[in-house]
mmCIF file of C-alpha atoms and ligand atoms in Angstrom:
data_model
loop_
_atom_site.group_PDB
_atom_site.id
_atom_site.type_symbol
_atom_site.label_atom_id
_atom_site.label_comp_id
_atom_site.label_asym_id
_atom_site.label_seq_id
_atom_site.Cartn_x
_atom_site.Cartn_y
_atom_site.Cartn_z
ATOM 1 C CA MET A 1 -25.623 17.461 116.864
ATOM 2 C CA GLU A 2 -26.521 21.197 116.646
ATOM 3 C CA ARG A 3 -25.042 21.609 113.121
ATOM 4 C CA ARG A 4 -26.876 18.270 112.132
ATOM 5 C CA SER A 5 -29.946 19.585 113.028
ATOM 6 C CA PHE A 6 -29.330 22.904 111.156
ATOM 7 C CA LEU A 7 -28.581 21.139 108.206
ATOM 8 C CA SER A 8 -31.503 18.789 108.606
ATOM 9 C CA ARG A 9 -33.601 21.912 108.415
ATOM 10 C CA SER A 10 -31.964 23.896 105.584
ATOM 11 C CA ILE A 11 -32.402 21.178 103.241
ATOM 12 C CA ALA A 12 -35.835 19.940 104.734
ATOM 13 C CA GLY A 13 -38.733 20.522 102.199
ATOM 14 C CA GLY A 14 -38.691 18.281 99.159
ATOM 15 C CA ILE A 15 -35.762 18.554 97.215
ATOM 16 C CA ALA A 16 -35.602 14.889 96.203
ATOM 17 C CA LEU A 17 -34.773 15.304 92.769
ATOM 18 C CA GLY A 18 -36.098 13.071 90.116
ATOM 19 C CA GLY A 19 -39.026 11.898 91.923
ATOM 20 C CA ALA A 20 -36.680 10.138 94.469
ATOM 21 C CA PRO A 21 -37.743 9.643 97.919
ATOM 22 C CA VAL A 22 -35.778 10.986 100.902
ATOM 23 C CA LEU A 23 -33.666 7.667 102.032
ATOM 24 C CA ALA A 24 -31.968 6.830 105.056
ATOM 25 C CA PRO A 25 -28.576 5.623 104.458
ATOM 26 C CA SER A 26 -28.286 1.817 104.809
ATOM 27 C CA PRO A 27 -27.475 0.830 108.489
ATOM 28 C CA PRO A 28 -23.708 -0.252 108.988
ATOM 29 C CA ALA A 29 -23.554 -3.909 108.301
ATOM 30 C CA GLN A 30 -20.581 -4.274 111.169
ATOM 31 C CA ALA A 31 -19.825 -1.996 113.648
ATOM 32 C CA PRO A 32 -16.235 -2.533 114.828
ATOM 33 C CA ALA A 33 -16.256 -2.529 118.588
ATOM 34 C CA GLY A 34 -15.092 0.608 120.768
ATOM 35 C CA ARG A 35 -16.359 2.939 117.474
ATOM 36 C CA PRO A 36 -18.949 5.588 118.474
ATOM 37 C CA SER A 37 -22.152 5.133 116.604
ATOM 38 C CA ASP A 38 -22.213 8.378 115.204
ATOM 39 C CA LEU A 39 -18.793 8.008 113.286
ATOM 40 C CA PRO A 40 -19.118 7.011 109.980
ATOM 41 C CA SER A 41 -20.458 3.675 109.282
ATOM 42 C CA PRO A 42 -17.402 1.408 108.077
ATOM 43 C CA LEU A 43 -17.734 -0.913 104.997
ATOM 44 C CA THR A 44 -17.895 -4.541 105.523
ATOM 45 C CA PRO A 45 -14.430 -6.452 105.626
ATOM 46 C CA ALA A 46 -15.654 -8.374 102.835
ATOM 47 C CA ALA A 47 -16.492 -5.332 100.911
ATOM 48 C CA HIS A 48 -12.740 -4.069 101.037
ATOM 49 C CA ALA A 49 -11.569 -7.702 100.345
ATOM 50 C CA ASN A 50 -13.644 -7.403 96.926
ATOM 51 C CA ARG A 51 -11.871 -4.377 95.722
ATOM 52 C CA SER A 52 -9.933 -4.675 92.622
ATOM 53 C CA SER A 53 -7.254 -2.571 93.777
ATOM 54 C CA GLY A 54 -5.883 -0.914 96.644
ATOM 55 C CA TYR A 55 -6.637 2.800 95.621
ATOM 56 C CA SER A 56 -7.759 4.792 97.602
ATOM 57 C CA PRO A 57 -5.349 7.632 98.653
ATOM 58 C CA PHE A 58 -8.208 10.163 98.089
ATOM 59 C CA THR A 59 -11.716 9.504 98.745
ATOM 60 C CA THR A 60 -12.917 7.117 101.668
ATOM 61 C CA PRO A 61 -16.778 6.526 101.477
ATOM 62 C CA ASP A 62 -16.417 4.547 104.371
ATOM 63 C CA TYR A 63 -15.503 7.757 106.439
ATOM 64 C CA TYR A 64 -18.530 9.638 104.879
ATOM 65 C CA THR A 65 -20.859 11.079 107.519
ATOM 66 C CA TYR A 66 -24.391 10.849 106.249
ATOM 67 C CA ALA A 67 -27.117 13.371 107.273
ATOM 68 C CA ASP A 68 -30.331 12.155 108.575
ATOM 69 C CA ASN A 69 -32.339 13.201 105.653
ATOM 70 C CA LEU A 70 -30.036 12.087 103.011
ATOM 71 C CA VAL A 71 -30.905 12.860 99.336
ATOM 72 C CA ILE A 72 -30.537 10.346 96.514
ATOM 73 C CA GLU A 73 -30.173 12.517 93.378
ATOM 74 C CA ARG A 74 -31.175 9.893 90.480
ATOM 75 C CA ASN A 75 -31.762 10.835 86.745
ATOM 76 C CA ASN A 76 -34.094 13.347 85.710
ATOM 77 C CA PRO A 77 -35.605 12.769 82.495
ATOM 78 C CA GLY A 78 -35.819 15.164 79.903
ATOM 79 C CA LYS A 79 -33.893 18.335 80.012
ATOM 80 C CA PRO A 80 -35.121 20.093 83.630
ATOM 81 C CA HIS A 81 -32.178 21.980 83.843
ATOM 82 C CA GLN A 82 -32.447 23.863 80.509
ATOM 83 C CA GLY A 83 -31.107 27.057 80.368
ATOM 84 C CA LYS A 84 -29.223 26.849 83.485
ATOM 85 C CA VAL A 85 -25.404 27.162 83.845
ATOM 86 C CA LEU A 86 -23.231 25.118 86.261
ATOM 87 C CA ALA A 87 -19.455 25.952 86.845
ATOM 88 C CA ALA A 88 -17.342 23.116 88.178
ATOM 89 C CA VAL A 89 -14.368 24.773 89.903
ATOM 90 C CA GLN A 90 -11.247 22.928 90.899
ATOM 91 C CA ALA A 91 -7.704 23.777 91.920
ATOM 92 C CA HIS A 92 -6.345 20.843 89.848
ATOM 93 C CA SER A 93 -7.220 19.180 86.662
ATOM 94 C CA ASP A 94 -7.853 15.904 88.605
ATOM 95 C CA ASP A 95 -10.174 16.992 91.544
ATOM 96 C CA ILE A 96 -13.598 17.342 89.366
ATOM 97 C CA PRO A 97 -12.844 14.337 87.157
ATOM 98 C CA LEU A 98 -12.160 11.999 90.229
ATOM 99 C CA PHE A 99 -14.749 13.477 92.909
ATOM 100 C CA ALA A 100 -17.507 14.827 90.600
ATOM 101 C CA GLY A 101 -17.125 13.852 86.984
ATOM 102 C CA GLY A 102 -20.094 11.962 86.689
ATOM 103 C CA THR A 103 -22.213 14.580 88.500
ATOM 104 C CA VAL A 104 -20.969 17.038 85.964
ATOM 105 C CA ALA A 105 -21.738 14.978 82.890
ATOM 106 C CA LYS A 106 -25.339 14.053 84.483
ATOM 107 C CA LEU A 107 -26.336 17.607 85.480
ATOM 108 C CA ILE A 108 -25.043 18.658 81.663
ATOM 109 C CA ASP A 109 -26.948 16.041 79.907
ATOM 110 C CA GLU A 110 -30.162 17.068 81.727
ATOM 111 C CA GLY A 111 -29.805 20.630 80.075
ATOM 112 C CA TYR A 112 -27.109 22.414 81.909
ATOM 113 C CA THR A 113 -24.690 24.579 80.045
ATOM 114 C CA GLY A 114 -21.280 23.438 81.983
ATOM 115 C CA TYR A 115 -18.100 25.149 82.383
ATOM 116 C CA LEU A 116 -14.807 23.772 83.986
ATOM 117 C CA ILE A 117 -12.514 26.421 85.788
ATOM 118 C CA ARG A 118 -9.131 25.289 87.127
ATOM 119 C CA ILE A 119 -7.414 27.561 89.648
ATOM 120 C CA SER A 120 -3.580 26.095 89.366
ATOM 121 C CA ASN A 121 -1.559 25.685 86.145
ATOM 122 C CA ASP A 122 -0.842 22.258 87.300
ATOM 123 C CA GLU A 123 3.027 22.513 86.950
ATOM 124 C CA ALA A 124 3.873 19.844 89.333
ATOM 125 C CA ALA A 125 1.705 17.157 87.364
ATOM 126 C CA GLY A 126 3.097 14.803 85.102
ATOM 127 C CA ARG A 127 6.738 15.716 85.653
ATOM 128 C CA THR A 128 7.797 11.920 85.801
ATOM 129 C CA LEU A 129 6.218 11.475 82.280
ATOM 130 C CA GLY A 130 8.101 14.786 81.065
ATOM 131 C CA TYR A 131 4.863 16.611 81.025
ATOM 132 C CA GLY A 132 4.692 20.433 81.530
ATOM 133 C CA VAL A 133 2.087 23.031 81.786
ATOM 134 C CA VAL A 134 1.164 23.151 78.140
ATOM 135 C CA GLN A 135 0.435 19.373 77.831
ATOM 136 C CA ASN A 136 -1.335 19.857 81.072
ATOM 137 C CA GLU A 137 -3.324 22.252 79.444
ATOM 138 C CA ILE A 138 -4.339 20.438 76.341
ATOM 139 C CA ASP A 139 -5.257 17.387 78.613
ATOM 140 C CA TYR A 140 -7.317 19.789 80.849
ATOM 141 C CA GLN A 141 -9.196 20.757 77.504
ATOM 142 C CA ASN A 142 -9.669 17.216 77.003
ATOM 143 C CA VAL A 143 -11.325 16.454 80.318
ATOM 144 C CA ALA A 144 -13.891 19.188 79.952
ATOM 145 C CA LYS A 145 -14.787 17.782 76.479
ATOM 146 C CA ALA A 146 -15.203 14.173 78.172
ATOM 147 C CA LEU A 147 -17.441 15.718 80.509
ATOM 148 C CA GLY A 148 -19.531 17.478 78.089
ATOM 149 C CA CYS A 149 -18.555 21.083 79.193
ATOM 150 C CA LYS A 150 -18.741 24.017 76.678
ATOM 151 C CA LYS A 151 -15.675 25.808 77.850
ATOM 152 C CA ALA A 152 -12.331 25.354 80.359
ATOM 153 C CA PHE A 153 -10.897 28.291 82.042
ATOM 154 C CA SER A 154 -7.531 28.307 83.923
ATOM 155 C CA PHE A 155 -6.315 30.917 86.225
ATOM 156 C CA TYR A 156 -2.869 29.338 86.123
ATOM 157 C CA TYR A 157 -1.590 30.082 89.947
ATOM 158 C CA ARG A 158 1.391 28.025 90.798
ATOM 159 C CA ASN A 159 0.655 24.411 91.873
ATOM 160 C CA HIS A 160 0.902 23.695 95.628
ATOM 161 C CA ARG A 161 1.491 27.482 96.340
ATOM 162 C CA MET A 162 -1.950 28.979 96.279
ATOM 163 C CA ASP A 163 -1.794 29.758 99.990
ATOM 164 C CA ASP A 164 1.008 32.222 98.998
ATOM 165 C CA CYS A 165 -1.423 33.848 96.616
ATOM 166 C CA ALA A 166 -3.932 36.440 97.436
ATOM 167 C CA GLU A 167 -7.181 34.468 97.865
ATOM 168 C CA ILE A 168 -8.889 37.920 97.233
ATOM 169 C CA GLU A 169 -7.767 38.129 93.807
ATOM 170 C CA ILE A 170 -8.917 34.307 92.990
ATOM 171 C CA ARG A 171 -12.171 35.268 94.498
ATOM 172 C CA ALA A 172 -12.612 38.432 92.601
ATOM 173 C CA ARG A 173 -11.628 36.520 88.995
ATOM 174 C CA LEU A 174 -14.450 33.803 90.018
ATOM 175 C CA ILE A 175 -16.979 36.550 90.676
ATOM 176 C CA PHE A 176 -16.109 38.199 87.178
ATOM 177 C CA LEU A 177 -16.491 34.649 85.555
ATOM 178 C CA PHE A 178 -19.538 33.864 87.694
ATOM 179 C CA ARG A 179 -21.268 37.136 86.640
ATOM 180 C CA VAL A 180 -19.913 36.751 82.571
ATOM 181 C CA LEU A 181 -21.330 33.278 82.389
ATOM 182 C CA GLN A 182 -24.394 33.531 84.710
ATOM 183 C CA VAL A 183 -23.572 30.726 86.695
ATOM 184 C CA ASP A 184 -26.573 29.143 88.765
ATOM 185 C CA THR A 185 -24.906 26.037 90.068
ATOM 186 C CA LEU A 186 -21.547 25.473 91.432
ATOM 187 C CA ILE A 187 -19.793 22.211 92.168
ATOM 188 C CA ALA A 188 -16.538 22.487 94.173
ATOM 189 C CA MET A 189 -14.377 21.233 96.869
ATOM 190 C CA ASP A 190 -15.794 21.518 100.157
ATOM 191 C CA PRO A 191 -14.540 24.885 101.836
ATOM 192 C CA TYR A 192 -14.583 22.705 105.144
ATOM 193 C CA ASN A 193 -12.898 19.846 104.470
ATOM 194 C CA HIS A 194 -10.919 19.684 107.604
ATOM 195 C CA TYR A 195 -8.549 16.979 107.051
ATOM 196 C CA ASP A 196 -7.380 17.678 103.461
ATOM 197 C CA GLU A 197 -3.699 18.195 103.377
ATOM 198 C CA ASN A 198 -3.571 19.986 100.231
ATOM 199 C CA PRO A 199 -3.554 23.849 100.600
ATOM 200 C CA ASP A 200 -4.681 24.417 97.198
ATOM 201 C CA HIS A 201 -7.963 22.710 97.704
ATOM 202 C CA LEU A 202 -9.013 24.999 100.549
ATOM 203 C CA VAL A 203 -7.845 28.033 99.035
ATOM 204 C CA ALA A 204 -9.598 27.401 96.080
ATOM 205 C CA ALA A 205 -13.048 26.441 98.012
ATOM 206 C CA ARG A 206 -13.041 29.304 99.900
ATOM 207 C CA ALA A 207 -12.857 31.338 97.076
ATOM 208 C CA ALA A 208 -15.405 29.652 95.087
ATOM 209 C CA GLU A 209 -17.975 29.824 98.172
ATOM 210 C CA ALA A 210 -17.549 33.301 98.971
ATOM 211 C CA ALA A 211 -17.630 34.422 94.780
ATOM 212 C CA CYS A 212 -21.043 32.941 94.982
ATOM 213 C CA TRP A 213 -22.381 35.396 97.647
ATOM 214 C CA MET A 214 -20.687 38.237 96.366
ATOM 215 C CA ALA A 215 -21.310 37.443 92.884
ATOM 216 C CA GLY A 216 -25.313 38.059 93.446
ATOM 217 C CA GLY A 217 -24.897 41.589 95.418
ATOM 218 C CA GLY A 218 -24.439 45.162 93.820
ATOM 219 C CA LYS A 219 -21.729 46.183 96.352
ATOM 220 C CA ASP A 220 -18.832 44.456 95.083
ATOM 221 C CA TYR A 221 -17.324 45.397 91.994
ATOM 222 C CA PRO A 222 -19.621 47.794 90.779
ATOM 223 C CA GLU A 223 -17.539 48.723 87.590
ATOM 224 C CA HIS A 224 -18.721 45.139 86.573
ATOM 225 C CA TYR A 225 -22.091 46.654 86.319
ATOM 226 C CA LYS A 226 -20.987 49.779 84.470
ATOM 227 C CA ALA A 227 -19.172 46.833 81.886
ATOM 228 C CA GLY A 228 -22.908 45.761 81.250
ATOM 229 C CA LEU A 229 -22.514 42.726 83.613
ATOM 230 C CA LYS A 230 -25.240 41.394 85.677
ATOM 231 C CA PRO A 231 -25.309 39.979 89.092
ATOM 232 C CA ALA A 232 -25.276 36.234 89.030
ATOM 233 C CA HIS A 233 -27.134 34.449 91.868
ATOM 234 C CA VAL A 234 -25.375 31.158 92.591
ATOM 235 C CA ARG A 235 -28.502 29.403 94.256
ATOM 236 C CA GLU A 236 -27.224 25.921 94.313
ATOM 237 C CA LYS A 237 -23.942 24.313 95.341
ATOM 238 C CA TYR A 238 -22.489 20.663 95.262
ATOM 239 C CA TYR A 239 -19.393 20.221 97.578
ATOM 240 C CA HIS A 240 -17.360 17.183 97.499
ATOM 241 C CA ALA A 241 -14.531 16.677 99.609
ATOM 242 C CA ARG A 242 -11.204 14.265 99.457
ATOM 243 C CA SER A 243 -10.598 13.579 102.773
ATOM 244 C CA PRO A 244 -12.576 11.853 105.652
ATOM 245 C CA GLN A 245 -15.778 14.209 106.272
ATOM 246 C CA GLY A 246 -15.758 13.816 110.316
ATOM 247 C CA HIS A 247 -17.452 17.121 110.377
ATOM 248 C CA ASN A 248 -18.987 17.669 106.805
ATOM 249 C CA LEU A 249 -22.139 15.727 106.526
ATOM 250 C CA VAL A 250 -22.986 14.146 103.060
ATOM 251 C CA ASN A 251 -26.494 15.227 102.165
ATOM 252 C CA ARG A 252 -26.635 14.198 98.721
ATOM 253 C CA VAL A 253 -25.608 11.247 96.860
ATOM 254 C CA VAL A 254 -25.735 11.485 93.195
ATOM 255 C CA ASP A 255 -26.626 8.253 91.123
ATOM 256 C CA VAL A 256 -23.991 8.301 88.437
ATOM 257 C CA SER A 257 -24.361 4.849 87.165
ATOM 258 C CA SER A 258 -25.400 6.164 83.569
ATOM 259 C CA TYR A 259 -22.390 8.624 83.536
ATOM 260 C CA ILE A 260 -19.546 6.369 84.644
ATOM 261 C CA ASP A 261 -18.186 5.888 81.134
ATOM 262 C CA HIS A 262 -17.947 9.869 80.898
ATOM 263 C CA LYS A 263 -16.341 9.724 84.165
ATOM 264 C CA VAL A 264 -13.624 7.132 83.108
ATOM 265 C CA ARG A 265 -13.053 9.223 79.900
ATOM 266 C CA GLY A 266 -12.578 12.404 81.719
ATOM 267 C CA ASN A 267 -9.975 10.914 83.867
ATOM 268 C CA VAL A 268 -8.319 8.844 81.057
ATOM 269 C CA ALA A 269 -7.805 12.488 79.378
ATOM 270 C CA ASN A 270 -5.973 13.636 82.213
ATOM 271 C CA LYS A 271 -2.642 12.057 80.868
ATOM 272 C CA GLY A 272 -0.113 13.809 83.043
ATOM 273 C CA LYS A 273 -2.352 13.958 86.295
ATOM 274 C CA GLY A 274 -3.381 11.395 89.011
ATOM 275 C CA PRO A 275 -3.389 7.873 88.888
ATOM 276 C CA ALA A 276 -5.649 7.552 85.745
ATOM 277 C CA GLY A 277 -4.322 8.616 82.103
ATOM 278 C CA ALA A 278 -2.505 6.113 80.382
ATOM 279 C CA SER A 279 -1.509 3.871 82.889
ATOM 280 C CA GLY A 280 -3.484 1.220 81.151
ATOM 281 C CA SER A 281 -1.715 1.451 78.089
ATOM 282 C CA ARG A 282 1.770 1.473 79.961
ATOM 283 C CA LEU A 283 0.900 -1.466 81.934
ATOM 284 C CA ARG A 284 -0.147 -3.293 78.938
ATOM 285 C CA GLN A 285 2.914 -2.560 77.007
ATOM 286 C CA GLU A 286 5.052 -3.753 80.147
ATOM 287 C CA LEU A 287 3.316 -7.130 80.408
ATOM 288 C CA SER A 288 3.467 -7.381 76.379
ATOM 289 C CA ARG A 289 7.555 -6.924 77.148
ATOM 290 C CA GLN A 290 7.388 -9.889 79.494
ATOM 291 C CA GLY A 291 5.420 -11.749 76.743
ATOM 292 C CA LYS A 292 2.193 -11.456 79.161
ATOM 293 C CA LYS A 293 -1.092 -9.871 78.874
ATOM 294 C CA LEU A 294 -4.035 -8.919 80.840
ATOM 295 C CA PRO A 295 -7.275 -9.954 78.933
ATOM 296 C CA LEU A 296 -9.409 -7.022 80.770
ATOM 297 C CA LEU A 297 -7.020 -4.438 79.117
ATOM 298 C CA GLY A 298 -7.954 -5.587 75.758
ATOM 299 C CA ASN A 299 -5.812 -5.190 72.387
ATOM 300 C CA ASP A 300 -4.903 -1.627 72.057
ATOM 301 C CA ASP A 301 -4.074 1.253 74.061
ATOM 302 C CA GLU A 302 -7.405 3.169 74.100
ATOM 303 C CA THR A 303 -9.305 0.310 75.591
ATOM 304 C CA ALA A 304 -6.341 -0.465 77.817
ATOM 305 C CA ASN A 305 -6.662 2.897 79.334
ATOM 306 C CA PHE A 306 -10.439 3.226 79.796
ATOM 307 C CA GLN A 307 -10.559 -0.770 80.947
ATOM 308 C CA TYR A 308 -7.523 0.100 83.788
ATOM 309 C CA VAL A 309 -9.305 3.432 84.932
ATOM 310 C CA LYS A 310 -13.067 1.661 85.122
ATOM 311 C CA HIS A 311 -11.942 -1.480 86.796
ATOM 312 C CA PHE A 312 -9.002 -0.240 88.768
ATOM 313 C CA LEU A 313 -9.511 3.190 89.827
ATOM 314 C CA MET A 314 -13.713 3.903 90.157
ATOM 315 C CA ASP A 315 -13.788 1.359 93.479
ATOM 316 C CA ASP A 316 -14.797 4.096 95.839
ATOM 317 C CA TRP A 317 -17.416 5.225 93.770
ATOM 318 C CA LYS A 318 -18.733 1.780 93.385
ATOM 319 C CA LEU A 319 -18.732 0.895 96.740
ATOM 320 C CA LEU A 320 -20.105 4.363 97.655
ATOM 321 C CA GLY A 321 -23.075 3.429 94.924
ATOM 322 C CA GLU A 322 -23.596 -0.320 96.554
ATOM 323 C CA ARG A 323 -24.342 1.085 100.066
ATOM 324 C CA PHE A 324 -27.491 2.814 98.657
ATOM 325 C CA GLY A 325 -28.127 0.130 96.069
ATOM 326 C CA LEU A 326 -26.714 1.992 93.151
ATOM 327 C CA GLN A 327 -24.118 0.951 90.839
ATOM 328 C CA TYR A 328 -21.814 4.119 91.154
ATOM 329 C CA ALA A 329 -22.483 7.475 93.341
ATOM 330 C CA GLU A 330 -20.749 10.646 94.355
ATOM 331 C CA ALA A 331 -21.185 12.325 97.391
ATOM 332 C CA PHE A 332 -21.613 15.895 98.224
ATOM 333 C CA ARG A 333 -22.621 18.486 100.811
ATOM 334 C CA TYR A 334 -25.342 19.878 98.889
ATOM 335 C CA ILE A 335 -26.797 23.918 99.586
ATOM 336 C CA GLY A 336 -29.975 24.286 97.659
ATOM 337 C CA PRO A 337 -31.870 27.770 96.945
ATOM 338 C CA GLN A 338 -32.477 29.739 100.243
ATOM 339 C CA PRO A 339 -35.734 31.074 100.886
ATOM 340 C CA ASN A 340 -36.763 34.298 99.286
ATOM 341 C CA TYR A 341 -37.867 36.462 101.736
ATOM 342 C CA SER A 342 -38.296 39.548 99.792
ATOM 343 C CA ALA A 343 -40.959 37.354 97.952
ATOM 344 C CA ASN A 344 -42.271 36.197 100.915
ATOM 345 C CA ILE A 345 -42.816 39.483 102.374
ATOM 346 C CA ARG A 346 -44.416 40.980 99.276
ATOM 347 C CA LYS A 347 -47.089 37.818 99.124
ATOM 348 C CA TYR A 348 -47.828 38.504 102.735
ATOM 349 C CA VAL A 349 -48.546 42.121 101.744
ATOM 350 C CA ASP A 350 -50.440 41.274 99.196
ATOM 351 C CA GLN A 351 -52.923 38.780 101.386
ATOM 352 C CA HIS A 352 -53.204 41.236 104.427
ATOM 353 C CA ALA A 353 -53.033 44.847 102.846
ATOM 354 C CA VAL A 354 -56.388 46.465 103.714
ATOM 355 C CA ARG A 355 -57.716 49.850 102.148
ATOM 356 C CA LEU A 356 -57.466 53.027 103.873
HETATM 357 ZN ZN1 ZN B 1 -6.300 18.716 93.910
#
């Protein structure tokens, strides 16, 4: 309860965006017997039955815990983020597309300049398809384009071995990039995602979180300043989680209904990774060899890939959206700008200083 209260205080003060009201989450439609009421609200069995696929190895919207003062972030008209810079940091090329691809596309459409930063080389991805690091890099660049990012960076640490890397080195490289790019806002995996079994996720998330703080100070890596760089003040963070968030409160649900096709295209571009890529065209070809077709998949490979991802793999974000009256949504623990203490002190001095 203390954590919940702390978060409630820290995000209080009207950060609902796009004129959106602060909404309480929908009450659970049906709570199984014996389930404590402060645990995540389950979706109804009917909602599960209506899913078009059983795909849910990653996100589980029914296991999220929602903050009392949850904010629904809706579309913001115009370009309110013009001039701001967004860094989407991920361990692997499918992390951001799956969990935050709609939000990245939305924020870029609203004015942000976006950069995608991948910490691993994804060497383990696509092996069964004959893929390697080079093809994964090509795919990764296409993911960045599909989401609207200006550029994609890769650090190339080995896949699933990041806990054997020096976290301090990953952090230092992120600090450098944050300062070079003058990052204002971060999207990354939640560094406190307790039940994530992938070691890379937590290492990357911790490095990104600390880099946000250290990039803004003058103490660390002062040689950057000798080289002409400026501090980067990363004031907003959107943290997404892969596993059940028993301890991590979701305090922001982003309406990505208008950007679901961007998200789908981002996942389709990830050919060697994750459940998306070219799965649709492979299924279409398999059916064709059997003298069958699935009308949903259309008549060409491109349509098949898009339709497969949109109709079979976006269920988790569709069900999450439905909880809040939206078509599609993504969930985050959002940390907004912190109070500017020195400005507040200066304001107080200006109001109260008297002549000697
Ligand atoms: Zn991953």
